[in-house]
Amino acid sequence: MSKILIFGHQNPDMDAITSAISLSYLLNTLGYETEPVALGEANDETKYALDHFNHEGLRVIEKAGDETDTVALVDHNEFQQSVSDIKDLNVFAVVDHHRVGNFETSAPLYYIAKPLGCTQSVIYDLYQEKGVEIPQQIAGLMLSGIISDTLLYSSPTCTEKDKEIAKKLAEIAGVDDESYGTEMLKAGANVDDKSAEEIADGDAKSFSMGGKEVRIGQVNVVDANDVIKRKDEVLKAMKELLINNNYDAFLLVITNILTNDSEGLLVGDDSLTKNFEKAFDVDVTDHQLALKGIVSRKKQIVPPLTYSFEG
């Protein structure tokens, strides 16, 4: 078997990058030859964690087939979110915590997905099953993934098991999860230095819903007005991304990490607006919609939208 490249989804977030690192360490310890890589540059929040725990950033790739025929996927399974040549590769394993969609392989594989708040929680169980000790540095990055994906345990995706695992990882990493987590989230919530395109597409994923291609981005802030004050600029960037990539609709979710509420910005085919209004029981006015109490793309945004488009 050739070297296995391990990576998360495009526009990688904390969980995508750190899960590649933690799974790679585990598999290397078990005798495999692997390398964690990324399908995009790390965001500010992830850079904060990598710096804090003294881990170098990951090499960014656009395709994998020119250096290996075997890959492992973390924090995603849908091919439209993966490396560009995924259909030409052998998928050795998938470790995930999302729905299964648009995924098939030509050969058997290791596949594990659990309804937990973070891929790192799934990987933690793998360390326990294999009897592999988690080093301090890896524990810190795994903790960072859980804090990020669960918004420091406030997201509805967070389970008691996620919190239990996070507390154990914090002890190994030698940090207080609450204070470290707060500073880490704040490090990723500054959008003043980001371009409109970075705000819109920096953490965006594509989903097929009822035959439509729906792009859903999310940005965390400490004040939604940090983005809303640039609304025209951001909407323009979203429209350009939609046209250039043939999306049918593009929803940007602006999440306040302090209040656990969101605002949405929407562009796309006007005939699809009703699907968004139905999904969230709100009115879309001037491309904007209130998403009160909504913070989770995986649990609170994708499921009702999918039902609205396909139901």
Coordinates of C-alpha atoms in Angstrom, one line a residue:
M1 CA 0.0 0.0 0.0
S2 CA 1.3 3.5 -0.9
K3 CA 1.4 6.3 1.7
I4 CA -2.1 7.2 2.8
L5 CA -2.9 10.9 2.6
I6 CA -5.4 12.0 5.3
F7 CA -7.5 15.1 4.9
G8 CA -10.7 16.8 5.9
H9 CA -13.1 18.7 3.7
Q10 CA -12.5 21.7 1.4
N11 CA -12.3 25.1 3.2
P12 CA -11.1 23.2 6.3
D13 CA -12.1 24.2 9.8
M14 CA -10.6 23.2 13.1
D15 CA -12.1 19.7 13.2
A16 CA -11.0 19.0 9.6
I17 CA -7.4 19.9 10.1
T18 CA -6.8 18.6 13.7
S19 CA -8.7 15.3 13.0
A20 CA -6.3 14.7 10.1
I21 CA -3.4 15.2 12.5
S22 CA -4.8 13.0 15.3
L23 CA -5.9 10.1 13.0
S24 CA -2.5 10.2 11.2
Y25 CA -0.7 9.9 14.5
L26 CA -2.8 7.0 15.5
L27 CA -2.4 5.1 12.2
N28 CA 1.3 5.8 12.1
T29 CA 1.6 4.3 15.6
L30 CA -0.2 1.2 14.4
G31 CA 2.3 0.7 11.6
Y32 CA 0.7 2.5 8.6
E33 CA 2.5 5.2 6.6
T34 CA 0.3 8.3 6.5
E35 CA 0.6 12.1 6.2
P36 CA -2.1 14.6 7.3
V37 CA -2.7 17.2 4.6
A38 CA -5.3 20.0 4.1
L39 CA -7.5 21.0 1.2
G40 CA -7.1 24.7 2.0
E41 CA -5.4 27.1 4.3
A42 CA -6.1 27.0 8.0
N43 CA -8.4 29.7 9.4
D44 CA -7.4 32.0 12.3
E45 CA -9.0 29.8 14.9
T46 CA -7.1 26.8 13.8
K47 CA -3.8 28.7 13.5
Y48 CA -4.3 29.8 17.2
A49 CA -4.6 26.1 18.3
L50 CA -1.7 25.0 16.1
D51 CA 0.5 27.8 17.6
H52 CA -0.6 27.1 21.1
F53 CA 0.3 23.5 20.9
N54 CA 3.4 24.0 18.8
H55 CA 2.3 22.0 15.8
E56 CA 3.2 23.0 12.3
G57 CA 0.6 23.8 9.7
L58 CA -0.4 21.2 7.2
R59 CA 0.7 21.0 3.6
V60 CA -2.1 22.1 1.3
I61 CA -3.0 19.9 -1.8
E62 CA -5.4 20.4 -4.6
K63 CA -5.3 16.8 -5.8
A64 CA -3.9 13.6 -4.4
G65 CA -3.5 11.2 -7.3
D66 CA -0.1 12.5 -8.4
E67 CA 1.4 11.2 -5.2
T68 CA -0.7 8.4 -3.9
D69 CA -3.6 6.1 -4.8
T70 CA -4.9 5.8 -1.3
V71 CA -6.6 8.3 1.0
A72 CA -8.5 8.5 4.3
L73 CA -11.3 11.1 4.9
V74 CA -12.0 12.8 8.1
D75 CA -14.9 15.1 9.0
H76 CA -16.7 14.6 5.7
N77 CA -17.7 11.9 3.3
E78 CA -19.6 13.7 0.5
F79 CA -17.5 13.8 -2.6
Q80 CA -18.3 17.4 -3.6
Q81 CA -16.7 18.4 -0.3
S82 CA -13.5 16.4 -0.9
V83 CA -10.3 16.5 -3.0
S84 CA -10.9 17.2 -6.7
D85 CA -9.8 13.7 -7.9
I86 CA -11.5 11.7 -5.1
K87 CA -13.3 9.5 -7.6
D88 CA -10.0 8.2 -9.0
L89 CA -8.7 7.2 -5.6
N90 CA -9.0 4.3 -3.2
V91 CA -10.7 5.4 0.0
F92 CA -9.0 3.4 2.8
A93 CA -11.1 4.8 5.6
V94 CA -13.6 7.4 6.6
V95 CA -14.0 8.8 10.1
D96 CA -16.8 11.3 10.4
H97 CA -19.8 12.6 12.4
H98 CA -22.0 13.8 9.6
R99 CA -24.8 12.4 7.5
V100 CA -23.8 10.0 4.7
G101 CA -24.5 11.6 1.3
N102 CA -23.3 11.2 -2.2
F103 CA -20.7 8.6 -1.2
E104 CA -19.8 5.3 -2.8
T105 CA -16.6 3.3 -3.3
S106 CA -15.5 0.5 -5.6
A107 CA -13.8 -1.4 -2.8
P108 CA -14.5 -2.2 0.9
L109 CA -13.2 0.3 3.4
Y110 CA -13.1 1.1 7.1
Y111 CA -16.0 3.4 7.8
I112 CA -16.9 4.8 11.2
A113 CA -19.4 7.6 11.8
K114 CA -21.0 8.4 15.1
P115 CA -23.7 11.0 16.0
L116 CA -21.3 13.0 18.2
G117 CA -20.4 16.7 18.2
C118 CA -17.0 16.4 16.6
T119 CA -14.9 13.9 14.6
Q120 CA -12.3 14.1 17.3
S121 CA -14.7 12.4 19.8
V122 CA -14.9 9.5 17.3
I123 CA -11.1 9.4 17.0
Y124 CA -10.7 9.5 20.8
D125 CA -12.7 6.2 20.9
L126 CA -10.4 4.7 18.3
Y127 CA -7.4 5.6 20.5
Q128 CA -9.1 3.8 23.4
E129 CA -10.0 0.8 21.3
K130 CA -6.4 0.4 20.0
G131 CA -4.8 1.1 23.4
V132 CA -2.7 4.0 22.1
E133 CA -1.7 6.7 24.5
I134 CA -2.6 10.3 23.4
P135 CA 0.4 12.7 23.6
Q136 CA -0.1 16.1 25.2
Q137 CA 0.2 18.0 21.8
I138 CA -2.3 15.7 20.1
A139 CA -4.7 15.9 23.1
G140 CA -4.6 19.7 22.8
L141 CA -5.5 19.7 19.2
M142 CA -8.2 17.1 19.7
L143 CA -9.7 19.3 22.5
S144 CA -9.5 22.3 20.2
G145 CA -11.6 20.4 17.6
I146 CA -14.3 19.6 20.1
I147 CA -14.5 23.1 21.5
S148 CA -14.7 24.6 18.0
D149 CA -17.4 22.2 16.6
T150 CA -19.5 22.5 19.8
L151 CA -18.9 26.2 20.4
L152 CA -17.5 25.3 23.8
Y153 CA -20.3 22.8 24.5
S154 CA -23.2 25.3 23.7
S155 CA -24.2 23.8 20.3
P156 CA -27.1 21.4 20.1
T157 CA -24.7 19.0 18.4
C158 CA -22.8 18.6 21.7
T159 CA -23.4 15.4 23.6
E160 CA -22.5 14.5 27.2
K161 CA -19.9 12.2 25.7
D162 CA -18.2 15.1 23.9
K163 CA -17.9 17.0 27.1
E164 CA -16.6 14.0 29.0
I165 CA -14.0 13.4 26.3
A166 CA -13.0 17.1 26.2
K167 CA -12.4 17.2 30.0
K168 CA -10.1 14.2 29.7
L169 CA -8.2 15.7 26.8
A170 CA -7.9 19.0 28.6
E171 CA -6.3 17.2 31.5
I172 CA -3.8 15.5 29.2
A173 CA -3.1 18.8 27.4
G174 CA -2.6 20.7 30.6
V175 CA -5.1 23.4 29.9
D176 CA -8.4 24.6 31.4
D177 CA -10.9 23.9 28.7
E178 CA -13.2 26.8 29.5
S179 CA -10.6 29.6 29.5
Y180 CA -8.5 28.2 26.7
G181 CA -11.7 27.5 24.6
T182 CA -13.0 31.1 25.1
E183 CA -9.7 32.6 23.9
M184 CA -9.5 30.2 21.0
L185 CA -13.0 31.0 19.8
K186 CA -12.4 34.7 20.1
A187 CA -9.2 34.4 18.0
G188 CA -11.3 33.0 15.2
A189 CA -14.1 35.6 15.5
N190 CA -12.4 38.7 14.2
V191 CA -13.5 39.4 10.6
D192 CA -12.3 43.0 10.3
D193 CA -9.2 41.9 8.3
K194 CA -11.0 39.4 6.1
S195 CA -12.1 40.0 2.6
A196 CA -15.8 39.7 1.7
E197 CA -15.1 36.4 -0.1
E198 CA -13.2 35.0 2.9
I199 CA -16.1 35.8 5.1
A200 CA -18.6 34.2 2.7
D201 CA -16.7 31.2 1.6
G202 CA -14.0 30.6 4.3
D203 CA -16.1 27.9 5.9
A204 CA -18.6 26.9 3.3
K205 CA -19.8 23.5 2.1
S206 CA -22.0 22.4 -0.8
F207 CA -25.0 20.2 -0.5
S208 CA -27.3 18.6 -3.0
M209 CA -30.9 19.2 -2.1
G210 CA -33.8 18.2 -4.3
G211 CA -31.6 18.4 -7.4
K212 CA -30.3 21.9 -6.4
E213 CA -26.8 22.8 -5.4
V214 CA -27.0 24.7 -2.2
R215 CA -23.9 26.4 -0.7
I216 CA -23.9 27.0 3.0
G217 CA -21.2 29.1 4.6
Q218 CA -20.8 30.0 8.3
V219 CA -18.7 32.6 10.1
N220 CA -18.4 33.0 13.8
V221 CA -18.4 36.5 15.3
V222 CA -18.9 38.3 18.7
D223 CA -21.2 40.8 17.0
A224 CA -23.2 40.0 13.9
N225 CA -23.0 43.7 12.9
D226 CA -19.3 43.1 12.2
V227 CA -20.5 41.4 9.0
I228 CA -23.9 43.1 8.5
K229 CA -22.2 46.5 8.3
R230 CA -20.5 45.1 5.1
K231 CA -23.7 43.5 3.8
D232 CA -23.6 44.9 0.3
E233 CA -20.0 43.9 -0.1
V234 CA -20.5 40.4 1.2
L235 CA -23.7 39.8 -0.9
K236 CA -21.7 40.9 -4.0
A237 CA -19.0 38.3 -3.2
M238 CA -21.6 35.6 -2.6
K239 CA -23.3 36.4 -6.0
E240 CA -20.0 36.1 -7.8
L241 CA -19.2 32.8 -6.1
L242 CA -22.7 31.5 -7.0
I243 CA -22.4 32.4 -10.6
N244 CA -18.8 31.2 -11.0
N245 CA -19.6 27.8 -9.4
N246 CA -23.1 27.2 -10.7
Y247 CA -24.7 27.1 -7.2
D248 CA -28.5 27.5 -7.1
A249 CA -28.5 29.2 -3.8
F250 CA -25.9 30.5 -1.3
L251 CA -26.7 31.0 2.4
L252 CA -24.2 32.6 4.8
V253 CA -24.9 32.0 8.4
I254 CA -23.4 34.6 10.7
T255 CA -23.2 33.1 14.2
N256 CA -22.7 35.1 17.4
I257 CA -20.6 32.9 19.7
L258 CA -21.7 34.9 22.8
T259 CA -25.5 34.8 22.3
N260 CA -25.8 31.6 20.3
D261 CA -28.0 33.3 17.7
S262 CA -27.4 33.8 13.9
E263 CA -28.3 36.0 11.0
G264 CA -28.5 34.7 7.5
L265 CA -27.6 36.3 4.2
L266 CA -29.1 34.7 1.1
V267 CA -28.5 34.9 -2.7
G268 CA -29.6 32.8 -5.6
D269 CA -32.7 31.8 -7.6
D270 CA -35.6 33.9 -6.3
S271 CA -37.9 31.0 -6.7
L272 CA -36.0 29.1 -4.0
T273 CA -36.5 31.7 -1.4
K274 CA -39.6 30.0 -0.2
N275 CA -37.6 26.9 0.7
F276 CA -35.5 28.9 3.1
E277 CA -38.5 30.7 4.6
K278 CA -40.3 27.3 5.1
A279 CA -37.2 25.7 6.6
F280 CA -36.7 28.3 9.3
D281 CA -40.3 29.7 9.5
V282 CA -39.0 33.2 8.8
D283 CA -39.4 35.9 6.1
V284 CA -36.4 36.8 3.9
T285 CA -36.2 40.5 3.6
D286 CA -33.6 42.3 1.5
H287 CA -31.6 39.0 1.3
Q288 CA -31.5 38.7 5.1
L289 CA -33.2 36.3 7.5
A290 CA -33.1 36.0 11.3
L291 CA -32.0 32.6 12.6
K292 CA -32.7 32.9 16.3
G293 CA -31.2 30.1 18.4
I294 CA -29.5 28.5 15.4
V295 CA -25.8 27.8 15.6
S296 CA -25.3 24.3 14.0
R297 CA -25.1 23.9 10.3
K298 CA -25.1 20.1 10.7
K299 CA -28.1 19.8 13.0
Q300 CA -30.2 23.0 12.7
I301 CA -29.6 24.2 9.1
V302 CA -29.0 21.3 6.7
P303 CA -31.8 18.9 7.9
P304 CA -34.7 21.5 7.7
L305 CA -33.4 22.8 4.4
T306 CA -33.1 19.3 3.0
Y307 CA -36.7 18.5 4.1
S308 CA -37.9 21.8 2.6
F309 CA -36.2 21.1 -0.8
E310 CA -37.1 17.5 -0.9
G311 CA -40.2 17.1 1.2

